[in-house]
Amino acid sequence: MLTNERVPPPASPALLLDTTWTDQDLLALCETILVETMMSAVDGRSCDRTRAEAWKWIDSDDEQPFGFRICATALGADPDELRSMFRQQATRLGLIASHN
């Protein structure tokens, strides 16, 4: 971006509320949130804070909209199994330290 260009303002919340979300849109959003957050959790280029926030989300059992459990379940995965397999694989590959 050139220095004299202006960043467009963010979309208003009303625009999001007026948008019709299909089931496929919501599944795609869940998948993106899940994959991107899991990648951030093990990406050495992510800062410590980002990785910590990603693991906090992954380890959370909250059933908030777009929480780990909801996103995993929406995509047909068992959240506890997915979390366990992801942590084991990340530990085995040396991407994270062993979690006790």
PDB file of C-alpha atoms in Angstrom:
ATOM      1  CA  MET A   1       0.000   0.000   0.000  1.00  0.00           C
ATOM      2  CA  LEU A   2       1.323   3.421  -0.882  1.00  0.00           C
ATOM      3  CA  THR A   3       1.754   5.840   1.978  1.00  0.00           C
ATOM      4  CA  ASN A   4      -0.717   8.337   0.533  1.00  0.00           C
ATOM      5  CA  GLU A   5      -3.490   5.733   0.250  1.00  0.00           C
ATOM      6  CA  ARG A   6      -6.175   5.639   2.899  1.00  0.00           C
ATOM      7  CA  VAL A   7      -7.316   2.457   4.532  1.00  0.00           C
ATOM      8  CA  PRO A   8     -11.036   1.961   3.994  1.00  0.00           C
ATOM      9  CA  PRO A   9     -13.137   2.095   7.157  1.00  0.00           C
ATOM     10  CA  PRO A  10     -14.277  -1.236   8.562  1.00  0.00           C
ATOM     11  CA  ALA A  11     -17.728  -2.466   7.587  1.00  0.00           C
ATOM     12  CA  SER A  12     -20.439  -1.426   9.955  1.00  0.00           C
ATOM     13  CA  PRO A  13     -21.901  -4.114  12.240  1.00  0.00           C
ATOM     14  CA  ALA A  14     -25.291  -3.450  10.623  1.00  0.00           C
ATOM     15  CA  LEU A  15     -23.891  -4.729   7.333  1.00  0.00           C
ATOM     16  CA  LEU A  16     -23.021  -8.066   8.945  1.00  0.00           C
ATOM     17  CA  LEU A  17     -26.425  -8.311  10.563  1.00  0.00           C
ATOM     18  CA  ASP A  18     -28.148  -7.597   7.257  1.00  0.00           C
ATOM     19  CA  THR A  19     -26.173 -10.342   5.499  1.00  0.00           C
ATOM     20  CA  THR A  20     -27.829 -13.705   4.990  1.00  0.00           C
ATOM     21  CA  TRP A  21     -25.516 -16.439   6.250  1.00  0.00           C
ATOM     22  CA  THR A  22     -26.033 -19.896   4.770  1.00  0.00           C
ATOM     23  CA  ASP A  23     -25.179 -23.098   6.610  1.00  0.00           C
ATOM     24  CA  GLN A  24     -22.268 -23.505   4.201  1.00  0.00           C
ATOM     25  CA  ASP A  25     -21.019 -19.994   5.044  1.00  0.00           C
ATOM     26  CA  LEU A  26     -21.080 -20.807   8.761  1.00  0.00           C
ATOM     27  CA  LEU A  27     -19.285 -24.135   8.232  1.00  0.00           C
ATOM     28  CA  ALA A  28     -16.627 -22.391   6.153  1.00  0.00           C
ATOM     29  CA  LEU A  29     -16.193 -19.798   8.903  1.00  0.00           C
ATOM     30  CA  CYS A  30     -15.884 -22.526  11.558  1.00  0.00           C
ATOM     31  CA  GLU A  31     -13.307 -24.344   9.437  1.00  0.00           C
ATOM     32  CA  THR A  32     -11.273 -21.185   8.869  1.00  0.00           C
ATOM     33  CA  ILE A  33     -11.311 -20.252  12.544  1.00  0.00           C
ATOM     34  CA  LEU A  34     -10.339 -23.780  13.583  1.00  0.00           C
ATOM     35  CA  VAL A  35      -7.537 -24.255  11.050  1.00  0.00           C
ATOM     36  CA  GLU A  36      -6.066 -20.758  11.375  1.00  0.00           C
ATOM     37  CA  THR A  37      -6.071 -20.857  15.175  1.00  0.00           C
ATOM     38  CA  MET A  38      -4.528 -24.325  15.313  1.00  0.00           C
ATOM     39  CA  MET A  39      -1.836 -23.214  12.864  1.00  0.00           C
ATOM     40  CA  SER A  40      -1.124 -20.128  14.992  1.00  0.00           C
ATOM     41  CA  ALA A  41      -0.750 -22.320  18.073  1.00  0.00           C
ATOM     42  CA  VAL A  42       2.265 -24.119  16.620  1.00  0.00           C
ATOM     43  CA  ASP A  43       3.699 -21.499  14.245  1.00  0.00           C
ATOM     44  CA  GLY A  44       7.072 -20.330  15.494  1.00  0.00           C
ATOM     45  CA  ARG A  45       6.534 -17.059  13.624  1.00  0.00           C
ATOM     46  CA  SER A  46       3.575 -16.260  15.892  1.00  0.00           C
ATOM     47  CA  CYS A  47       4.433 -14.222  18.963  1.00  0.00           C
ATOM     48  CA  ASP A  48       4.188 -15.873  22.378  1.00  0.00           C
ATOM     49  CA  ARG A  49       0.960 -14.022  23.152  1.00  0.00           C
ATOM     50  CA  THR A  50      -0.719 -15.204  19.938  1.00  0.00           C
ATOM     51  CA  ARG A  51       0.336 -18.813  20.558  1.00  0.00           C
ATOM     52  CA  ALA A  52      -0.868 -18.623  24.179  1.00  0.00           C
ATOM     53  CA  GLU A  53      -4.243 -17.208  23.104  1.00  0.00           C
ATOM     54  CA  ALA A  54      -4.576 -19.915  20.460  1.00  0.00           C
ATOM     55  CA  TRP A  55      -3.894 -22.679  23.012  1.00  0.00           C
ATOM     56  CA  LYS A  56      -6.308 -21.055  25.465  1.00  0.00           C
ATOM     57  CA  TRP A  57      -9.021 -21.229  22.765  1.00  0.00           C
ATOM     58  CA  ILE A  58      -8.131 -24.822  21.849  1.00  0.00           C
ATOM     59  CA  ASP A  59      -8.116 -25.932  25.498  1.00  0.00           C
ATOM     60  CA  SER A  60     -11.356 -24.147  26.341  1.00  0.00           C
ATOM     61  CA  ASP A  61     -14.491 -26.169  26.950  1.00  0.00           C
ATOM     62  CA  ASP A  62     -16.715 -23.112  26.582  1.00  0.00           C
ATOM     63  CA  GLU A  63     -19.608 -23.626  24.240  1.00  0.00           C
ATOM     64  CA  GLN A  64     -19.645 -20.059  22.999  1.00  0.00           C
ATOM     65  CA  PRO A  65     -20.454 -19.350  19.352  1.00  0.00           C
ATOM     66  CA  PHE A  66     -17.311 -20.092  17.337  1.00  0.00           C
ATOM     67  CA  GLY A  67     -15.523 -21.619  20.314  1.00  0.00           C
ATOM     68  CA  PHE A  68     -13.272 -24.648  19.758  1.00  0.00           C
ATOM     69  CA  ARG A  69     -15.919 -27.183  20.804  1.00  0.00           C
ATOM     70  CA  ILE A  70     -18.578 -25.651  18.565  1.00  0.00           C
ATOM     71  CA  CYS A  71     -16.290 -25.337  15.528  1.00  0.00           C
ATOM     72  CA  ALA A  72     -14.947 -28.895  15.880  1.00  0.00           C
ATOM     73  CA  THR A  73     -18.409 -30.379  16.368  1.00  0.00           C
ATOM     74  CA  ALA A  74     -19.850 -28.416  13.430  1.00  0.00           C
ATOM     75  CA  LEU A  75     -17.175 -29.961  11.220  1.00  0.00           C
ATOM     76  CA  GLY A  76     -17.957 -33.490  12.420  1.00  0.00           C
ATOM     77  CA  ALA A  77     -15.003 -33.921  14.777  1.00  0.00           C
ATOM     78  CA  ASP A  78     -15.063 -34.919  18.424  1.00  0.00           C
ATOM     79  CA  PRO A  79     -13.536 -31.857  20.148  1.00  0.00           C
ATOM     80  CA  ASP A  80     -11.772 -33.885  22.846  1.00  0.00           C
ATOM     81  CA  GLU A  81     -10.247 -36.315  20.353  1.00  0.00           C
ATOM     82  CA  LEU A  82      -9.222 -33.526  17.969  1.00  0.00           C
ATOM     83  CA  ARG A  83      -7.603 -31.560  20.800  1.00  0.00           C
ATOM     84  CA  SER A  84      -5.756 -34.618  22.077  1.00  0.00           C
ATOM     85  CA  MET A  85      -4.536 -35.726  18.641  1.00  0.00           C
ATOM     86  CA  PHE A  86      -3.428 -32.190  17.753  1.00  0.00           C
ATOM     87  CA  ARG A  87      -1.505 -31.761  21.012  1.00  0.00           C
ATOM     88  CA  GLN A  88       0.126 -35.204  20.673  1.00  0.00           C
ATOM     89  CA  GLN A  89       1.176 -34.549  17.080  1.00  0.00           C
ATOM     90  CA  ALA A  90       2.491 -31.062  17.869  1.00  0.00           C
ATOM     91  CA  THR A  91       4.486 -32.480  20.805  1.00  0.00           C
ATOM     92  CA  ARG A  92       5.809 -35.397  18.750  1.00  0.00           C
ATOM     93  CA  LEU A  93       6.985 -33.010  16.015  1.00  0.00           C
ATOM     94  CA  GLY A  94       8.653 -30.768  18.593  1.00  0.00           C
ATOM     95  CA  LEU A  95       6.391 -27.825  17.819  1.00  0.00           C
ATOM     96  CA  ILE A  96       5.357 -27.522  21.468  1.00  0.00           C
ATOM     97  CA  ALA A  97       6.711 -28.768  24.769  1.00  0.00           C
ATOM     98  CA  SER A  98       5.081 -31.731  26.452  1.00  0.00           C
ATOM     99  CA  HIS A  99       1.862 -30.725  28.212  1.00  0.00           C
ATOM    100  CA  ASN A 100       1.151 -32.240  31.609  1.00  0.00           C
TER     101      ASN A 100
END
